DNA sequence: CAGCAGGGGGCGT
DNA sequence: CGCCCCCTGCTGT
């Protein structure tokens, strides 16, 4: 790798982490922008995920301007929905053999990529479903492979609720990936030796470590359990049913409350809790968009409110998911949410005229970065004067300018920084662009500011400076 | 201690 | 107004 060589930086655990974060976001109901309703249960999920995994949803959202539509899945069972969601979020779903045909049918109904295989009879698909063991290879690359053994889980094959919250147990790269693996499994259905082959060594180590620690806590777990085929039937049954159920129960009431409270019209609820869409005539088989009432007023604010939190919690890690999130179409709101992380409402104003030439994701990433810096205390941006405390401390009397909005002249297009001088802004911009135009002639040192280079020269190449001064 | 980054004065155009 | 230059505080090693 010589000078100028390209370095390929790869995030070893990226896919697994990605899936995990997705699942986490779903669990925490962060950024959810669509709610699936089925049998009286509500599943706040993400359009992005749904449309990624299903052209059906994709086109549905495409034609639905509503910010937070409620989609009533009428001809589906809630457990099917849960399974499908698990499949879409985690890339893997555990299903009892008996329920497989039902699930596949549901998947076909919703055109879920990788699961919907209309051309082939369910039987064949069943064979392919031996793949869950294989999918577990990615299990092990999960950041939190918290699988718990349910020795007698075979007996509860009919229960699939658990899949809903199993994502952390088995993040998958993507449904596409899953689909392709199904095909691979055709040729080697029983070969479980491949289970972990595709993982990177690092993720293996880390995950096995996680698994072991998990095993310690649960007592009977061993790493091999990531191979679901071992203890269970080819169609592995849920491992976390009770756990998951509890989580669901925790969430649903809130959902209902909030949904109802927001004036959402869900149609009528039958006595057994099933959701009946009043407008459903049964002719169209699956879902109807019920109403657009459930959107901005009640939901958007909380979303924006949650974002910074989630950025910290769910998107932990320096890289986070900025790029991914930036792909959303409604980033202005979320972006301002991030932006307000510093607690400075002023940012909202500054954000308005943000130039659009920057990809939003980029802006978001940079903004997050800069906010981080600010929160670290480099600039006291939080509240009141946006100017640096540096200036205040440095020249208490010098900071007499009223730092009001009409004074600021130069705004950074990447973050909320602003200054009264273009020079300062230019210097600042280099911190974003990475440009270091001032290079030391004696060493690889480069600087964003000439003065910094000079300082460097004085300290490290004093003789050069002396010579130069004498000339 | 070295480096980074922001503030601001001075000067030329 | 833009550029140059210097000063300064903060942070990481």
Short mmCIF file of C-alpha atoms (C1' of nucleotides) in Angstrom, two decimals:
data_model
loop_
_atom_site.label_atom_id
_atom_site.label_comp_id
_atom_site.label_asym_id
_atom_site.label_seq_id
_atom_site.Cartn_x
_atom_site.Cartn_y
_atom_site.Cartn_z
CA UNK A 1 0.00 0.00 0.00
CA UNK A 2 1.90 2.93 -1.22
CA UNK A 3 1.19 6.58 -1.07
CA UNK A 4 -2.23 7.42 -2.25
CA UNK A 5 -3.27 3.83 -2.10
CA UNK A 6 -6.88 3.22 -1.52
CA UNK A 7 -7.83 1.87 1.81
CA UNK A 8 -10.89 -0.19 2.07
CA UNK A 9 -12.45 0.21 5.45
CA UNK A 10 -15.00 -2.39 6.13
CA UNK A 11 -17.33 -2.63 9.04
CA UNK A 12 -17.03 -6.23 9.96
CA UNK A 13 -20.28 -6.55 11.68
CA UNK A 14 -22.14 -4.13 9.57
CA UNK A 15 -24.98 -6.28 8.34
CA UNK A 16 -25.68 -7.82 11.66
CA UNK A 17 -25.45 -4.53 13.43
CA UNK A 18 -27.67 -3.00 10.85
CA UNK A 19 -30.31 -5.58 11.34
CA UNK A 20 -30.01 -5.30 15.04
CA UNK A 21 -30.41 -1.58 14.99
CA UNK A 22 -33.38 -1.92 12.74
CA UNK A 23 -34.95 -4.31 15.12
CA UNK A 24 -34.12 -2.08 18.02
CA UNK A 25 -35.70 0.85 16.31
CA UNK A 26 -38.76 -1.19 15.75
CA UNK A 27 -38.88 -2.37 19.30
CA UNK A 28 -38.56 1.14 20.55
CA UNK A 29 -40.91 2.34 17.89
CA UNK A 30 -38.52 4.95 16.83
CA UNK A 31 -39.14 6.62 13.52
CA UNK A 32 -41.92 4.28 12.76
CA UNK A 33 -43.96 5.84 10.04
CA UNK A 34 -46.55 3.26 9.30
CA UNK A 35 -48.68 1.07 11.48
CA UNK A 36 -49.92 -2.33 10.53
CA UNK A 37 -53.12 -3.32 12.15
CA UNK A 38 -54.16 -6.89 12.32
CA UNK A 39 -56.57 -8.68 14.56
CA UNK A 40 -56.70 -5.82 16.93
CA UNK A 41 -52.99 -5.60 17.25
CA UNK A 42 -50.92 -2.74 16.03
CA UNK A 43 -47.45 -2.96 14.69
CA UNK A 44 -45.64 0.31 14.29
CA UNK A 45 -43.02 -0.27 11.66
CA UNK A 46 -41.01 1.53 9.05
CA UNK A 47 -42.05 2.21 5.52
CA UNK A 48 -38.51 1.88 4.45
CA UNK A 49 -38.25 -1.63 5.67
CA UNK A 50 -41.59 -2.68 4.36
CA UNK A 51 -41.05 -1.21 0.97
CA UNK A 52 -37.60 -2.66 0.83
CA UNK A 53 -38.92 -6.10 1.45
CA UNK A 54 -42.12 -5.89 -0.49
CA UNK A 55 -42.94 -4.26 -3.76
CA UNK A 56 -46.48 -4.38 -2.65
CA UNK A 57 -45.81 -2.07 0.23
CA UNK A 58 -43.49 -0.06 -1.87
CA UNK A 59 -46.10 0.80 -4.40
CA UNK A 60 -48.63 1.27 -1.67
CA UNK A 61 -46.52 3.90 0.03
CA UNK A 62 -45.69 5.42 -3.25
CA UNK A 63 -49.31 6.18 -3.75
CA UNK A 64 -49.96 7.16 -0.20
CA UNK A 65 -49.07 10.70 0.66
CA UNK A 66 -50.12 10.13 4.21
CA UNK A 67 -47.26 10.56 6.60
CA UNK A 68 -48.21 7.78 8.89
CA UNK A 69 -50.73 5.50 7.29
CA UNK A 70 -52.41 2.72 9.12
CA UNK A 71 -52.61 -0.39 7.08
CA UNK A 72 -55.20 -2.88 8.07
CA UNK A 73 -54.24 -6.39 7.19
CA UNK A 74 -57.58 -7.95 7.04
CA UNK A 75 -57.05 -11.41 5.76
CA UNK A 76 -54.02 -12.13 7.78
CA UNK A 77 -53.49 -13.45 11.22
CA UNK A 78 -51.52 -11.45 13.65
CA UNK A 79 -49.01 -14.20 14.08
CA UNK A 80 -48.45 -14.24 10.38
CA UNK A 81 -47.90 -10.54 10.39
CA UNK A 82 -45.49 -10.88 13.23
CA UNK A 83 -43.62 -13.59 11.47
CA UNK A 84 -43.41 -11.60 8.31
CA UNK A 85 -42.22 -8.57 10.19
CA UNK A 86 -39.63 -10.65 11.85
CA UNK A 87 -38.60 -11.91 8.49
CA UNK A 88 -38.37 -8.46 7.05
CA UNK A 89 -36.51 -6.94 9.93
CA UNK A 90 -34.27 -9.76 10.91
CA UNK A 91 -34.18 -11.61 7.66
CA UNK A 92 -35.14 -14.78 9.38
CA UNK A 93 -38.27 -16.20 10.78
CA UNK A 94 -38.97 -19.27 12.75
CA UNK A 95 -42.08 -21.02 11.80
CA UNK A 96 -43.70 -24.24 12.72
CA UNK A 97 -43.92 -26.69 9.93
CA UNK A 98 -47.66 -26.70 10.16
CA UNK A 99 -47.84 -22.99 9.74
CA UNK A 100 -45.43 -22.70 6.94
CA UNK A 101 -47.93 -22.88 4.13
CA UNK A 102 -50.00 -20.25 5.83
CA UNK A 103 -47.04 -18.02 6.24
CA UNK A 104 -45.94 -18.42 2.69
CA UNK A 105 -49.37 -17.60 1.54
CA UNK A 106 -49.36 -14.48 3.61
CA UNK A 107 -45.99 -13.59 2.22
CA UNK A 108 -47.27 -14.05 -1.27
CA UNK A 109 -50.20 -11.90 -0.46
CA UNK A 110 -47.89 -9.13 0.55
CA UNK A 111 -45.33 -10.01 -2.07
CA UNK A 112 -42.61 -10.31 0.48
CA UNK A 113 -39.40 -10.77 -1.34
CA UNK A 114 -37.66 -14.00 -0.68
CA UNK A 115 -40.61 -15.60 0.97
CA UNK A 116 -43.20 -15.26 -1.68
CA UNK A 117 -42.57 -18.04 -4.12
CA UNK A 118 -45.80 -18.33 -5.97
CA UNK A 119 -44.40 -20.56 -8.62
CA UNK A 120 -43.61 -23.38 -6.35
CA UNK A 121 -45.78 -25.51 -4.21
CA UNK A 122 -45.50 -25.05 -0.50
CA UNK A 123 -44.01 -28.48 -0.09
CA UNK A 124 -40.96 -27.52 -1.94
CA UNK A 125 -40.72 -24.38 -0.01
CA UNK A 126 -40.86 -26.37 3.10
CA UNK A 127 -37.76 -28.15 2.11
CA UNK A 128 -36.12 -24.88 1.55
CA UNK A 129 -37.13 -23.79 4.90
CA UNK A 130 -34.48 -25.98 6.20
CA UNK A 131 -32.51 -22.89 5.69
CA UNK A 132 -33.16 -21.34 9.04
CA UNK A 133 -30.25 -23.29 10.33
CA UNK A 134 -28.20 -21.71 7.68
CA UNK A 135 -29.55 -18.35 8.37
CA UNK A 136 -28.36 -18.77 11.83
CA UNK A 137 -24.94 -18.23 10.55
CA UNK A 138 -25.82 -14.65 10.59
CA UNK A 139 -27.24 -15.21 13.93
CA UNK A 140 -23.84 -15.47 15.20
CA UNK A 141 -22.85 -12.25 13.77
CA UNK A 142 -25.56 -10.61 15.69
CA UNK A 143 -24.41 -8.16 18.25
CA UNK A 144 -26.77 -9.63 20.74
CA UNK A 145 -27.50 -13.18 19.98
CA UNK A 146 -29.68 -13.59 22.96
CA UNK A 147 -31.24 -16.83 22.18
CA UNK A 148 -32.75 -18.72 24.95
CA UNK A 149 -33.36 -22.29 24.83
CA UNK A 150 -36.79 -23.60 25.14
CA UNK A 151 -36.22 -27.26 25.21
CA UNK A 152 -39.80 -28.14 24.75
CA UNK A 153 -40.41 -25.48 22.25
CA UNK A 154 -41.34 -28.04 19.67
CA UNK A 155 -44.58 -28.40 21.39
CA UNK A 156 -45.63 -24.88 20.79
CA UNK A 157 -45.09 -24.88 17.15
CA UNK A 158 -48.27 -23.07 16.55
CA UNK A 159 -47.10 -20.07 18.41
CA UNK A 160 -45.21 -17.63 16.37
CA UNK A 161 -45.59 -14.49 18.27
CA UNK A 162 -42.13 -14.73 19.48
CA UNK A 163 -40.73 -14.07 16.11
CA UNK A 164 -41.75 -10.57 16.52
CA UNK A 165 -39.04 -9.74 18.91
CA UNK A 166 -36.54 -12.27 17.89
CA UNK A 167 -34.70 -9.98 15.52
CA UNK A 168 -31.78 -9.51 17.78
CA UNK A 169 -31.42 -13.19 17.79
CA UNK A 170 -30.99 -13.48 14.14
CA UNK A 171 -30.34 -10.44 12.11
CA UNK A 172 -30.12 -11.15 8.49
CA UNK A 173 -28.58 -9.18 5.82
CA UNK A 174 -31.61 -8.80 3.67
CA UNK A 175 -34.52 -10.66 2.34
CA UNK A 176 -32.79 -10.85 -0.95
CA UNK A 177 -29.97 -12.52 0.70
CA UNK A 178 -32.32 -14.81 2.42
CA UNK A 179 -33.98 -15.70 -0.80
CA UNK A 180 -30.79 -16.60 -2.42
CA UNK A 181 -29.85 -18.71 0.47
CA UNK A 182 -33.02 -20.57 0.18
CA UNK A 183 -31.85 -21.63 -3.16
CA UNK A 184 -28.51 -22.60 -1.88
CA UNK A 185 -30.18 -24.76 0.59
CA UNK A 186 -31.79 -26.65 -2.13
CA UNK A 187 -28.51 -28.12 -3.02
CA UNK A 188 -27.33 -28.84 0.44
CA UNK A 189 -30.20 -29.02 2.70
CA UNK A 190 -28.60 -31.07 5.35
CA UNK A 191 -25.17 -29.68 5.30
CA UNK A 192 -24.94 -27.77 8.47
CA UNK A 193 -21.25 -27.57 8.45
CA UNK A 194 -21.54 -24.42 6.44
CA UNK A 195 -23.37 -22.64 9.05
CA UNK A 196 -20.65 -20.35 10.15
CA UNK A 197 -18.49 -20.30 7.14
CA UNK A 198 -19.54 -16.98 5.81
CA UNK A 199 -18.90 -15.04 8.87
CA UNK A 200 -15.87 -12.97 9.32
CA UNK A 201 -13.51 -14.18 11.92
CA UNK A 202 -13.93 -11.13 13.99
CA UNK A 203 -17.62 -11.37 14.19
CA UNK A 204 -17.26 -14.98 15.05
CA UNK A 205 -15.06 -14.21 17.94
CA UNK A 206 -17.12 -11.40 19.22
CA UNK A 207 -20.32 -13.21 18.87
CA UNK A 208 -19.18 -16.38 20.28
CA UNK A 209 -18.05 -14.39 23.17
CA UNK A 210 -21.45 -12.90 23.48
CA UNK A 211 -23.01 -16.23 23.19
CA UNK A 212 -20.84 -17.64 25.83
CA UNK A 213 -21.64 -14.94 28.23
CA UNK A 214 -25.20 -15.52 27.42
CA UNK A 215 -24.77 -19.15 28.01
CA UNK A 216 -23.41 -18.38 31.38
CA UNK A 217 -26.44 -16.47 32.29
CA UNK A 218 -28.89 -18.91 30.93
CA UNK A 219 -27.00 -21.91 31.95
CA UNK A 220 -27.78 -24.18 29.11
CA UNK A 221 -26.86 -22.37 26.04
CA UNK A 222 -23.96 -23.23 23.95
CA UNK A 223 -22.65 -21.64 20.84
CA UNK A 224 -23.84 -24.50 18.77
CA UNK A 225 -27.27 -23.43 19.48
CA UNK A 226 -26.99 -20.92 16.84
CA UNK A 227 -27.51 -23.79 14.69
CA UNK A 228 -31.17 -24.14 15.23
CA UNK A 229 -31.35 -27.35 13.36
CA UNK A 230 -29.59 -29.21 16.05
CA UNK A 231 -32.04 -29.29 18.85
CA UNK A 232 -35.12 -28.60 16.85
CA UNK A 233 -36.89 -29.69 13.82
CA UNK A 234 -35.80 -28.18 10.57
CA UNK A 235 -38.39 -25.57 11.12
CA UNK A 236 -37.06 -24.20 14.25
CA UNK A 237 -39.58 -23.14 16.76
CA UNK A 238 -39.55 -20.04 18.78
CA UNK A 239 -37.06 -19.61 21.48
CA UNK A 240 -38.24 -16.47 23.00
CA UNK A 241 -41.92 -16.69 22.99
CA UNK A 242 -42.74 -15.61 26.43
CA UNK A 243 -40.21 -12.92 26.41
CA UNK A 244 -41.52 -11.55 23.23
CA UNK A 245 -45.07 -11.78 24.18
CA UNK A 246 -44.43 -9.71 27.18
CA UNK A 247 -42.82 -7.09 25.10
CA UNK A 248 -45.68 -7.02 22.77
CA UNK A 249 -48.11 -6.64 25.54
CA UNK A 250 -46.07 -3.84 26.90
CA UNK A 251 -46.22 -1.99 23.71
CA UNK A 252 -49.59 -2.57 22.37
CA UNK A 253 -51.65 -0.86 24.96
CA UNK A 254 -49.58 2.21 24.53
CA UNK A 255 -50.03 1.99 20.86
CA UNK A 256 -53.67 1.75 21.14
CA UNK A 257 -53.87 4.56 23.53
CA UNK A 258 -51.77 6.81 21.53
CA UNK A 259 -53.46 5.87 18.37
CA UNK A 260 -56.86 6.29 19.75
CA UNK A 261 -55.90 9.43 21.46
CA UNK A 262 -54.79 10.85 18.23
CA UNK A 263 -58.17 10.61 16.81
CA UNK A 264 -57.44 7.69 14.65
CA UNK A 265 -60.40 6.03 13.17
CA UNK A 266 -59.88 2.36 13.28
CA UNK A 267 -63.30 1.35 12.40
CA UNK A 268 -64.96 -0.84 14.86
CA UNK A 269 -63.49 -3.29 17.23
CA UNK A 270 -65.29 -6.52 17.65
CA UNK A 271 -65.82 -8.07 20.96
CA UNK A 272 -63.00 -10.50 20.57
CA UNK A 273 -60.61 -7.73 19.90
CA UNK A 274 -60.45 -8.22 16.21
CA UNK A 275 -60.23 -5.15 14.24
CA UNK A 276 -62.96 -4.69 11.80
CA UNK A 277 -62.58 -2.15 9.18
CA UNK A 278 -65.88 -0.58 8.62
CA UNK A 279 -65.04 0.22 5.09
CA UNK A 280 -63.84 -3.20 4.23
CA UNK A 281 -66.22 -4.81 1.90
CA UNK A 282 -64.29 -7.98 1.70
CA UNK A 283 -63.88 -7.63 -1.99
CA UNK A 284 -60.37 -6.42 -1.80
CA UNK A 285 -58.54 -9.03 -0.06
CA UNK A 286 -56.08 -7.45 2.11
CA UNK A 287 -55.65 -4.02 3.42
CA UNK A 288 -57.01 -0.63 3.38
CA UNK A 289 -55.50 2.57 4.26
CA UNK A 290 -57.75 3.77 6.88
CA UNK A 291 -57.05 7.29 7.62
CA UNK A 292 -54.52 9.97 7.54
CA UNK A 293 -55.62 11.47 10.75
CA UNK A 294 -52.92 9.73 12.59
CA UNK A 295 -49.99 11.77 11.65
CA UNK A 296 -48.33 15.07 12.20
CA UNK A 297 -50.04 16.42 15.24
CA UNK A 298 -49.49 13.58 17.55
CA UNK A 299 -46.78 11.63 15.96
CA UNK A 300 -44.37 13.88 14.24
CA UNK A 301 -43.41 15.82 17.31
CA UNK A 302 -42.65 12.76 19.26
CA UNK A 303 -40.65 11.41 16.43
CA UNK A 304 -38.50 14.40 16.24
CA UNK A 305 -38.23 14.36 19.89
CA UNK A 306 -37.07 10.83 19.95
CA UNK A 307 -34.57 11.04 17.28
CA UNK A 308 -31.64 12.43 19.15
CA UNK A 309 -32.20 9.97 21.88
CA UNK A 310 -32.29 7.20 19.48
CA UNK A 311 -29.26 8.45 17.75
CA UNK A 312 -27.47 8.05 20.95
CA UNK A 313 -29.04 4.84 22.02
CA UNK A 314 -29.84 2.92 18.96
CA UNK A 315 -27.32 4.25 16.58
CA UNK A 316 -24.50 3.84 18.92
CA UNK A 317 -21.20 3.91 17.23
CA UNK A 318 -19.30 6.54 15.42
CA UNK A 319 -20.65 5.70 12.06
CA UNK A 320 -24.11 5.18 13.20
CA UNK A 321 -26.73 4.92 10.58
CA UNK A 322 -26.65 8.39 9.30
CA UNK A 323 -26.26 7.41 5.76
CA UNK A 324 -29.05 4.99 5.91
CA UNK A 325 -31.36 7.30 7.65
CA UNK A 326 -30.55 9.93 5.19
CA UNK A 327 -32.23 7.89 2.58
CA UNK A 328 -35.57 8.70 4.03
CA UNK A 329 -37.73 11.08 2.20
CA UNK A 330 -38.81 13.06 5.16
CA UNK A 331 -35.56 13.89 6.64
CA UNK A 332 -36.17 17.50 7.23
CA UNK A 333 -38.06 16.76 10.34
CA UNK A 334 -35.75 14.19 11.66
CA UNK A 335 -32.84 16.25 10.77
CA UNK A 336 -34.01 19.13 12.76
CA UNK A 337 -34.55 16.68 15.50
CA UNK A 338 -30.95 15.81 15.48
CA UNK A 339 -30.04 19.32 15.15
CA UNK A 340 -31.88 20.31 18.20
CA UNK A 341 -29.98 17.79 20.13
CA UNK A 342 -27.86 20.54 21.53
CA UNK A 343 -30.95 21.95 23.04
CA UNK A 344 -30.61 25.16 21.22
CA UNK A 345 -33.74 26.18 19.53
CA UNK A 346 -31.77 28.65 17.57
CA UNK A 347 -30.62 25.81 15.46
CA UNK A 348 -33.99 25.47 14.04
CA UNK A 349 -33.68 28.85 12.54
CA UNK A 350 -30.28 28.22 11.25
CA UNK A 351 -31.30 25.01 9.72
CA UNK A 352 -33.91 26.54 7.59
CA UNK A 353 -31.73 28.12 4.97
CA UNK A 354 -29.52 25.10 4.79
CA UNK A 355 -28.35 24.73 1.26
CA UNK A 356 -29.60 21.70 -0.45
CA UNK A 357 -26.59 20.81 -2.43
CA UNK A 358 -25.44 18.57 0.35
CA UNK A 359 -27.03 15.21 0.53
CA UNK A 360 -29.17 15.23 3.56
CA UNK A 361 -27.56 12.20 4.94
CA UNK A 362 -24.29 13.90 4.74
CA UNK A 363 -25.63 16.91 6.47
CA UNK A 364 -27.05 14.78 9.13
CA UNK A 365 -23.86 12.98 9.69
CA UNK A 366 -21.93 16.12 9.85
CA UNK A 367 -24.41 17.79 12.03
CA UNK A 368 -24.34 14.92 14.41
CA UNK A 369 -20.64 15.10 14.41
CA UNK A 370 -20.58 18.75 15.10
CA UNK A 371 -23.21 18.50 17.74
CA UNK A 372 -21.09 15.97 19.40
CA UNK A 373 -18.25 18.34 19.43
CA UNK A 374 -20.36 21.07 20.81
CA UNK A 375 -21.70 18.88 23.48
CA UNK A 376 -18.17 18.11 24.39
CA UNK A 377 -17.79 21.67 25.36
CA UNK A 378 -15.73 23.07 22.60
CA UNK A 379 -18.38 25.58 21.90
CA UNK A 380 -21.03 26.56 24.28
CA UNK A 381 -23.77 26.40 21.76
CA UNK A 382 -26.36 25.30 24.16
CA UNK A 383 -28.56 28.19 24.81
CA UNK A 384 -27.91 31.86 24.50
CA UNK A 385 -24.82 33.01 22.80
CA UNK A 386 -23.66 30.70 20.11
CA UNK A 387 -20.26 32.13 20.10
CA UNK A 388 -17.58 30.29 21.79
CA UNK A 389 -17.00 30.53 25.43
CA UNK A 390 -13.47 30.74 24.32
CA UNK A 391 -14.06 34.23 23.23
CA UNK A 392 -15.81 35.09 26.37
CA UNK A 393 -13.14 33.86 28.62
CA UNK A 394 -10.41 35.12 26.46
CA UNK A 395 -11.62 38.61 26.12
CA UNK A 396 -14.43 39.25 28.46
CA UNK A 397 -14.63 42.80 27.40
CA UNK A 398 -14.15 41.90 23.82
CA UNK A 399 -17.30 39.95 23.61
CA UNK A 400 -19.46 42.95 23.51
CA UNK A 401 -21.13 42.21 20.23
CA UNK A 402 -24.68 41.23 20.63
CA UNK A 403 -24.74 37.82 19.07
CA UNK A 404 -28.08 38.14 17.66
CA UNK A 405 -29.26 36.54 14.53
CA UNK A 406 -28.91 39.66 12.45
CA UNK A 407 -25.22 39.84 13.19
CA UNK A 408 -24.24 36.40 12.05
CA UNK A 409 -23.21 36.46 8.50
CA UNK A 410 -21.43 33.29 7.59
CA UNK A 411 -23.07 30.02 8.24
CA UNK A 412 -21.56 26.66 7.83
CA UNK A 413 -23.46 24.58 5.37
CA UNK A 414 -22.59 21.41 7.19
CA UNK A 415 -23.41 22.27 10.72
CA UNK A 416 -24.85 24.99 12.85
CA UNK A 417 -21.63 26.89 13.12
CA UNK A 418 -21.65 30.48 12.13
CA UNK A 419 -19.27 33.35 12.40
CA UNK A 420 -19.02 36.95 11.44
CA UNK A 421 -15.98 36.52 9.28
CA UNK A 422 -15.59 34.59 6.10
CA UNK A 423 -12.10 33.67 7.11
CA UNK A 424 -13.31 31.89 10.15
CA UNK A 425 -15.90 30.14 8.12
CA UNK A 426 -13.35 29.03 5.58
CA UNK A 427 -11.17 27.68 8.29
CA UNK A 428 -14.11 25.97 9.78
CA UNK A 429 -15.22 24.46 6.52
CA UNK A 430 -11.90 22.75 6.20
CA UNK A 431 -12.72 20.79 9.27
CA UNK A 432 -15.61 19.33 7.32
CA UNK A 433 -13.98 18.90 4.00
CA UNK A 434 -10.82 17.53 5.46
CA UNK A 435 -8.83 19.82 3.31
CA UNK A 436 -5.40 20.55 4.72
CA UNK A 437 -3.78 22.90 2.31
CA UNK A 438 -0.79 23.69 4.43
CA UNK A 439 1.81 21.01 4.22
CA UNK A 440 5.08 20.74 6.01
CA UNK A 441 7.97 20.35 3.62
CA UNK A 442 9.92 18.22 6.02
CA UNK A 443 7.37 15.84 7.29
CA UNK A 444 3.95 14.57 6.35
CA UNK A 445 2.27 17.00 8.63
CA UNK A 446 -0.51 18.99 7.07
CA UNK A 447 -2.64 21.65 8.58
CA UNK A 448 -5.93 23.30 7.99
CA UNK A 449 -4.57 26.64 9.05
CA UNK A 450 -1.40 28.30 8.08
CA UNK A 451 -0.79 29.40 11.58
CA UNK A 452 -0.92 25.86 12.77
CA UNK A 453 1.65 24.90 10.22
CA UNK A 454 3.80 27.74 11.34
CA UNK A 455 3.54 26.59 14.89
CA UNK A 456 4.50 23.16 13.76
CA UNK A 457 7.46 24.43 11.83
CA UNK A 458 8.65 26.47 14.74
CA UNK A 459 8.52 23.51 17.01
CA UNK A 460 9.81 20.77 14.80
CA UNK A 461 11.79 22.45 12.13
CA UNK A 462 13.12 25.47 13.88
CA UNK A 463 16.32 25.42 11.89
CA UNK A 464 14.35 25.68 8.71
CA UNK A 465 12.44 28.60 10.05
CA UNK A 466 15.62 30.29 11.19
CA UNK A 467 17.16 29.82 7.82
CA UNK A 468 14.12 31.16 6.12
CA UNK A 469 13.98 34.17 8.37
CA UNK A 470 17.61 34.97 7.72
CA UNK A 471 17.06 35.00 4.00
"C1'" DC B 1 3.27 18.72 24.33
"C1'" DA B 2 1.37 18.72 19.70
"C1'" DG B 3 -2.37 19.49 17.10
"C1'" DC B 4 -6.93 21.33 16.17
"C1'" DA B 5 -10.04 24.88 15.72
"C1'" DG B 6 -12.15 29.37 16.71
"C1'" DG B 7 -11.70 34.54 17.37
"C1'" DG B 8 -10.34 38.67 15.82
"C1'" DG B 9 -7.16 42.57 14.36
"C1'" DG B 10 -4.68 44.51 10.44
"C1'" DC B 11 -4.09 45.45 5.75
"C1'" DG B 12 -4.73 45.67 0.80
"C1'" DT B 13 -7.94 45.86 -2.94
"C1'" DC C 1 -14.63 42.19 1.61
"C1'" DG C 2 -11.10 38.85 1.53
"C1'" DC C 3 -6.82 37.46 3.06
"C1'" DC C 4 -3.07 37.10 6.33
"C1'" DC C 5 -1.57 36.54 10.65
"C1'" DC C 6 -1.55 35.83 15.47
"C1'" DC C 7 -3.53 34.45 19.73
"C1'" DT C 8 -5.94 31.37 22.51
"C1'" DG C 9 -8.49 27.34 24.57
"C1'" DC C 10 -9.44 22.60 24.29
"C1'" DT C 11 -8.30 17.82 23.51
"C1'" DG C 12 -5.69 13.69 22.98
"C1'" DT C 13 -1.41 11.35 23.60
#
